[in-house]
XYZ file of C-alpha atoms in Angstrom:
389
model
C 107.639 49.381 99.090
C 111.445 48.331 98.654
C 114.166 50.909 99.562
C 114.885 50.906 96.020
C 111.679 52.280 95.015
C 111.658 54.818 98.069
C 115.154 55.781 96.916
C 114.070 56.166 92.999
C 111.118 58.086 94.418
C 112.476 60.626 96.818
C 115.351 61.109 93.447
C 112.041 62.107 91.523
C 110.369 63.981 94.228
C 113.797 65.732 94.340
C 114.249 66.181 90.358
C 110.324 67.596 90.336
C 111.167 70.223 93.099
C 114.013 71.565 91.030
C 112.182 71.795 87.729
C 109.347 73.267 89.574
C 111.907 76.097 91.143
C 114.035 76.949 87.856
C 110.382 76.806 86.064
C 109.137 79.603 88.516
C 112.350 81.514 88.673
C 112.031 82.111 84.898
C 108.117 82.445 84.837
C 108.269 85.605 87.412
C 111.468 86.586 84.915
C 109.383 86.684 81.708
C 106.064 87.903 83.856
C 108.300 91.386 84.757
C 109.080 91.427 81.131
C 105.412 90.886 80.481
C 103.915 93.359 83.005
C 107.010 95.962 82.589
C 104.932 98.717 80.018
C 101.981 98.730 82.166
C 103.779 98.608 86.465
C 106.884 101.021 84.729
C 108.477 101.028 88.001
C 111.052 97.881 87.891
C 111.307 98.098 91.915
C 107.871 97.776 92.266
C 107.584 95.051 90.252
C 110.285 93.100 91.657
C 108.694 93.405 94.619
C 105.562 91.934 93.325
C 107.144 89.254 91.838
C 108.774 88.376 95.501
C 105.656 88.639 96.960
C 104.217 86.169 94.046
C 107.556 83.852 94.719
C 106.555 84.147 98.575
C 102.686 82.657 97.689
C 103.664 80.259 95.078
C 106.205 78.607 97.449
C 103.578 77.727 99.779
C 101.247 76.568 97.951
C 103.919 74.477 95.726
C 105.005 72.894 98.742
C 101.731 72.318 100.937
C 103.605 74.576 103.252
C 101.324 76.591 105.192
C 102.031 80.195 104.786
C 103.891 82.138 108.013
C 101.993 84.887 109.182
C 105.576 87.085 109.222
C 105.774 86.058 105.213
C 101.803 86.825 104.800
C 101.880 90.413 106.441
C 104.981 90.799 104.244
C 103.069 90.030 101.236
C 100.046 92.108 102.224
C 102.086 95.705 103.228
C 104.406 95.450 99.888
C 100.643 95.011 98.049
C 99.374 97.955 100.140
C 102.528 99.986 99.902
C 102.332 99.470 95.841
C 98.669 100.316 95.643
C 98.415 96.764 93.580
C 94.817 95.693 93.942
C 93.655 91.676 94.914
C 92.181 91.668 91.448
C 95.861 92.621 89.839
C 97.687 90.385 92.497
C 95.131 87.247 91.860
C 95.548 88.364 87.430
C 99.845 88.097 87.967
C 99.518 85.186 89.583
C 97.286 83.248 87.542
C 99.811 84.173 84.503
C 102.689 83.219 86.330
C 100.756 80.145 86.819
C 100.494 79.656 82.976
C 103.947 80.297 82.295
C 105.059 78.238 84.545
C 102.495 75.299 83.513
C 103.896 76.100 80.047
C 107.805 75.574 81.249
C 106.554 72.260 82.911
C 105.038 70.777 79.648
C 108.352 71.570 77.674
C 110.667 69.891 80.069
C 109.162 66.878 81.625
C 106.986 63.798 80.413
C 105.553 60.745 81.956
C 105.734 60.032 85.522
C 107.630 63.608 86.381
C 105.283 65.420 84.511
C 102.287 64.013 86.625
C 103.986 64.501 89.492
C 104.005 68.252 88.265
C 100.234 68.155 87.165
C 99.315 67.157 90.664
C 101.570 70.148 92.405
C 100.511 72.443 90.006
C 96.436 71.721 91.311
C 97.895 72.168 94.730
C 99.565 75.790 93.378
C 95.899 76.631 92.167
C 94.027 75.771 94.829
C 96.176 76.922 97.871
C 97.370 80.166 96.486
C 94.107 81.490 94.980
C 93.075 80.491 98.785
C 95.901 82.967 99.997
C 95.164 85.474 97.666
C 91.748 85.420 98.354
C 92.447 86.900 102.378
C 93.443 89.631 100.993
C 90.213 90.786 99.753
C 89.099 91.025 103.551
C 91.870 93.163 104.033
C 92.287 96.833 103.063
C 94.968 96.502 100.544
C 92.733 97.988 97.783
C 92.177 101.414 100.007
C 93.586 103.911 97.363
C 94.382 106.186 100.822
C 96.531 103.467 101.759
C 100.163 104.402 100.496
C 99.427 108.077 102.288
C 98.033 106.799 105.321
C 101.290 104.476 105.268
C 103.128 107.945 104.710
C 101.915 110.046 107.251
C 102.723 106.810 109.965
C 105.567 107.471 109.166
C 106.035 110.736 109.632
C 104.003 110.637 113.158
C 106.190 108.234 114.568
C 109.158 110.243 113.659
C 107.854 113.056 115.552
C 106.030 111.000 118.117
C 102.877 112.140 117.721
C 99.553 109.928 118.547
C 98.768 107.206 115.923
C 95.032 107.862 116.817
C 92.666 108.492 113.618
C 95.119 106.444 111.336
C 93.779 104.231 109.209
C 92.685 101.207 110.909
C 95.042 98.711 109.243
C 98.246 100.342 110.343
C 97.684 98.112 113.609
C 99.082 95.032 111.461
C 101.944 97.243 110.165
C 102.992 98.705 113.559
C 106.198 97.167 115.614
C 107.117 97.464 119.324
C 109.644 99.679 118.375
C 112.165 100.310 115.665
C 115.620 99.952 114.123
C 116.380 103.576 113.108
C 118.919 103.946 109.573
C 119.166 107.859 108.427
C 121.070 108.591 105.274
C 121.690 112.198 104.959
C 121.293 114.625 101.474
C 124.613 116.704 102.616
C 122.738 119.701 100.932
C 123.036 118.310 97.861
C 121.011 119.265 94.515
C 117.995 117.867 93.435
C 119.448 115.200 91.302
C 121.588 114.219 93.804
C 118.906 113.491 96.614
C 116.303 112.309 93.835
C 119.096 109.478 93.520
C 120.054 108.607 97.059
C 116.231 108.207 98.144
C 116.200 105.540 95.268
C 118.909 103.447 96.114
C 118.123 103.676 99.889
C 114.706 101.825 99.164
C 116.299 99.565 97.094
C 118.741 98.772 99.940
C 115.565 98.743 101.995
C 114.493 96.002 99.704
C 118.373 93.918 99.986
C 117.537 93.781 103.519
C 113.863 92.542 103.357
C 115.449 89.743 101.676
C 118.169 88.844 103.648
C 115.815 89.220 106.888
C 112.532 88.892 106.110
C 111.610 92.402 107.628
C 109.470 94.900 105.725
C 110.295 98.342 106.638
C 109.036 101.412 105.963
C 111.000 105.181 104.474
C 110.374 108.555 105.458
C 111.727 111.414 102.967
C 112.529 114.233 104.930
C 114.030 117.511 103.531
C 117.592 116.868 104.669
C 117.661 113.208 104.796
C 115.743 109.381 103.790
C 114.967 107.796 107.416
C 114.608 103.973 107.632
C 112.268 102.773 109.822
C 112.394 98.527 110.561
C 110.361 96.922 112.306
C 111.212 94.974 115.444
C 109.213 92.307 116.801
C 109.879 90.371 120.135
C 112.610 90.717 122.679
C 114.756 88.837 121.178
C 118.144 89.893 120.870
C 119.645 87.779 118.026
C 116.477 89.271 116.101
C 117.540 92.314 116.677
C 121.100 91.581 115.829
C 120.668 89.511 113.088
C 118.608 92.817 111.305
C 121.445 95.438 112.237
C 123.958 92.673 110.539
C 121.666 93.010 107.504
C 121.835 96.908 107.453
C 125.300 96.977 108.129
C 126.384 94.540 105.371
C 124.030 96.186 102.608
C 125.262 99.617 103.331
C 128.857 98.697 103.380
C 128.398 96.474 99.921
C 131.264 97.564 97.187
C 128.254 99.262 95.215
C 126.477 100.573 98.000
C 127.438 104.456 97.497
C 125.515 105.715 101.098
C 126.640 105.922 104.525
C 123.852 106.364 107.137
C 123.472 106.821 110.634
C 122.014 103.482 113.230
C 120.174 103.442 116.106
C 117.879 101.381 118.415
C 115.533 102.939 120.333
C 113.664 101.148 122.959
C 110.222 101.813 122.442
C 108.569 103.574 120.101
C 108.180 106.541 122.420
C 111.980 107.134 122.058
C 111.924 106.962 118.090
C 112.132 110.881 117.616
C 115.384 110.749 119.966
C 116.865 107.824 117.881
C 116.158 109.722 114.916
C 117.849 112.764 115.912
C 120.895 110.902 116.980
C 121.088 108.260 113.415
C 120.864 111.395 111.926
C 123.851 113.335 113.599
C 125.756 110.184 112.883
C 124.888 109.842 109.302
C 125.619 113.613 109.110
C 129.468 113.451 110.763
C 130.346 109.971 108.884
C 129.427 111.347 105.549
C 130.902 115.092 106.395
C 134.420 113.149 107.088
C 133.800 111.035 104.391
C 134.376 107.490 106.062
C 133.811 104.759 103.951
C 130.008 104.040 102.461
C 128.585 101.464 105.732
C 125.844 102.374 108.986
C 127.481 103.600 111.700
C 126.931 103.429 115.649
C 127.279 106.147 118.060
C 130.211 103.617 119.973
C 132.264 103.828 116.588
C 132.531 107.648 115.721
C 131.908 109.171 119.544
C 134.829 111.222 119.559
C 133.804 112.348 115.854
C 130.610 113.190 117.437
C 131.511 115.029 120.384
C 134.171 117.435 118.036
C 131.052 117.595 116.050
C 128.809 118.907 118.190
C 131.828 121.347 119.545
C 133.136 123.519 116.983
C 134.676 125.950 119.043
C 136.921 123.014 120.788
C 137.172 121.402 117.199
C 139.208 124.568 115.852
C 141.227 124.569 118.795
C 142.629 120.750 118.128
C 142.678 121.231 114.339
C 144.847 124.210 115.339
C 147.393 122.400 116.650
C 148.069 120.249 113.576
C 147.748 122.890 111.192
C 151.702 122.840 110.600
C 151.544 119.514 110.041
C 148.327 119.696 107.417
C 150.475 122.154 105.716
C 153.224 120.189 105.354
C 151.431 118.029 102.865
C 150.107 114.736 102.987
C 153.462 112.575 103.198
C 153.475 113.450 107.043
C 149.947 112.903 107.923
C 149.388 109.993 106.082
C 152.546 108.753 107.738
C 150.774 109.543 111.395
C 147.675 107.773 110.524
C 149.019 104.842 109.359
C 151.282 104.709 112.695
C 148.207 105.423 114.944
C 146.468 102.967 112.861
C 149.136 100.390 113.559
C 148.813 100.740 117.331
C 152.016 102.591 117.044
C 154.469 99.615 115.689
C 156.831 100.565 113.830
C 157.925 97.433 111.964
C 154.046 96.894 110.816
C 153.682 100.832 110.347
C 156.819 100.920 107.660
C 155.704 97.808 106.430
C 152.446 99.061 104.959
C 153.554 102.825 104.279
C 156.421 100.686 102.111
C 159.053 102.795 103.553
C 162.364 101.642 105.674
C 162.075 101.812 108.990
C 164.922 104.523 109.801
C 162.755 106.245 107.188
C 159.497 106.572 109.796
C 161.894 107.351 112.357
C 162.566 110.344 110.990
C 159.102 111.418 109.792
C 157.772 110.976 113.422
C 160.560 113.476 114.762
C 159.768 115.803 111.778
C 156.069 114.993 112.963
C 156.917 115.956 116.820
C 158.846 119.124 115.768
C 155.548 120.560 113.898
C 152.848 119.972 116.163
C 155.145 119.506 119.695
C 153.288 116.535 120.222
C 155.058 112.900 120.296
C 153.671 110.559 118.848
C 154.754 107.641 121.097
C 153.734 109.511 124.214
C 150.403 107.646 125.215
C 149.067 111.637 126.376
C 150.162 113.023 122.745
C 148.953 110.131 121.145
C 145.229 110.700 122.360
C 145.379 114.606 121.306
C 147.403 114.094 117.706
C 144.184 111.303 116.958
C 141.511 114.212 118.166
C 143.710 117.097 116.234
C 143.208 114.610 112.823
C 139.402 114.267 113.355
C 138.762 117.850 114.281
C 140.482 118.875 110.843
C 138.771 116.860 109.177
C 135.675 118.381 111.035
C 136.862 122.007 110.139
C 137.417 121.321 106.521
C 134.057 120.181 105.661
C 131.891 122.941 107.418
């Protein structure tokens, strides 16, 4: 064969692989349309229709499924109480839509290149499907057994007399995410447990990992799986948590941390959820937030007594009104230059000048003494502290 013709062959191989794609992308689109009265729950189904996009890929390709991508598959079936009958029904008609997309855009030579990937999608994904029958994903105790693992590795308790198939679900140990209710209403919580799992579900796509939510009375706890020792793993799935939490429409701060075995989950727990707790009781920005970030936060938070004493200290300046203190945490913020601090508070700098010795003569406290500095930063947080008990 000639260069040429490998050249105009790869180009068709290529051109067959995108029509194939954009054919499934809308098949799975019109199959939620399709499926929408009888699954009601969009998130569900646009979980199944991952978990269809996951199986079709594979067998599309001749790629051999990952086991990491299978187990996915398999706990978002379990989790969704969709039987291997239902699964094997979507996906044979996403198989006809998609076969129908096929016939209206290609002809000759593409479209039996198509006919013969499209045997391949039969064969290999009914194969795939198939496993799943040996597996217990049509257990209708499934979702609550998934429930109360949960729950008993919150509280580590024994996972003894849980269902047998939680063995393929369970992880070394855990990346722990707690977003707290703040004692809200009914509505309120009702609303933050739904966008948490679909935030669970962002970062199942950008990683891969499945996890897993527990809804507790004063809080949603995250629980995601981590497999291996490696450390870019680990990284690369706190990156995802921290970028969907901090997303413009994200809403929800939480609380992270990273036990080391699943024997230290309830202590991780306990500590995501103080976190989560102070972050959204100062009401920082909407992100996940490490204990290394907020500690002094943390340590006025768990000290009320030494909280009121600090918040004391500025409470001339709080009074003053918010020209002053915005002015002293904008200076702080600017490691304490005044050029960059007048700059961004759009004010000259004789101007600052004299709002930091106005500052100083309120609170006694200088604000370009290093020793000041460190109690005028604690005397802001432990306001803040004070005013939202």
């Amino acid at each position: 064969m000639s260069f040429a013709q490998l050249d105009k062959q790869e180009a068709l191989l290529q051109e067959s692989q995108t029509i194939r794609v954009k054919a499934l992308d809308a098949a799975l689109g019109d199959l939620s349309e399709h499926d929408a009265r009888r699954y009601g729950e969009t998130d569900s189904l646009d979980l199944v229709a991952e978990a269809l996009r996951i199986v079709m890929h594979c067998a599309f390709t001749h790629a051999p499924m990952e086991p990491d991508a299978f187990s996915t598959v398999v706990r978002e079936i379990l989790r969704h109480g969709l039987t291997s009958e239902e699964f094997l029904r979507l996906y044979r008609s996403a198989l006809e839509h998609v076969w129908r997309i096929l016939l209206e855009v290609a002809e000759g030579a593409l479209l039996l290149l198509h006919a013969e990937y499209f045997f391949h999608c039969v064969r290999n994904g009914e194969s795939f499907i198939a496993a799943l029958v040996d597996l217990p994903a049509e257990s209708p105790d499934m979702p609550e057994t998934l429930a109360r693992l949960g729950h008993a590795l919150l509280r580590g308790d024994p996972l003894d007399g849980l269902h047998p198939a939680v063995e393929s679900v369970l992880a070394p140990t855990y990346l722990i995410a707690v977003v707290p209710f703040m004692g809200r209403g009914e509505t309120y919580v009702r609303g933050v447990s739904t966008v948490t799992r679909r935030h669970l579900e962002a970062i199942r796509r950008r990683t891969g990992v499945s996890g897993m939510t527990v809804d507790r009375e004063a809080d949603v706890v995250l629980l995601l799986p981590v497999r291996g020792n490696s450390r870019s793993a680990h990284d690369k799935l706190v990156s995802a948590v921290r970028t969907v939490f901090s997303a413009e429409n994200s809403g929800l701060t939480c609380g992270l941390a990273a036990p080391m075995s699943r024997s230290d989950i309830p202590a991780a727990v306990k500590e995501a959820a103080e976190l989560g707790q102070v972050a959204a009781a100062l009401e920082y920005a909407p992100g996940a937030y490490v204990v290394e970030e907020i500690m002094l936060e943390v340590m006025l938070y768990r000290a009320p007594d030494v909280a009121s004493r600090l918040a004391a200290k500025l409470a001339p300046l709080i009074r003053s009104g918010s020209q002053l203190v915005d002015t002293l945490e904008t200076f702080l913020e600017c490691g304490q230059e005044r050029k960059t601090a007048a700059r961004r508070l759009f004010i000259h700098p004789n101007t600052l000048s004299y709002r930091l010795r106005r500052i100083q003569d309120l609170t006694h406290l200088s604000p370009t003494n290093s020793r000041d500095v460190g109690v005028l930063q604690a005397g802001l947080i432990a306001s803040r502290i004070v005013n939202s008990r």
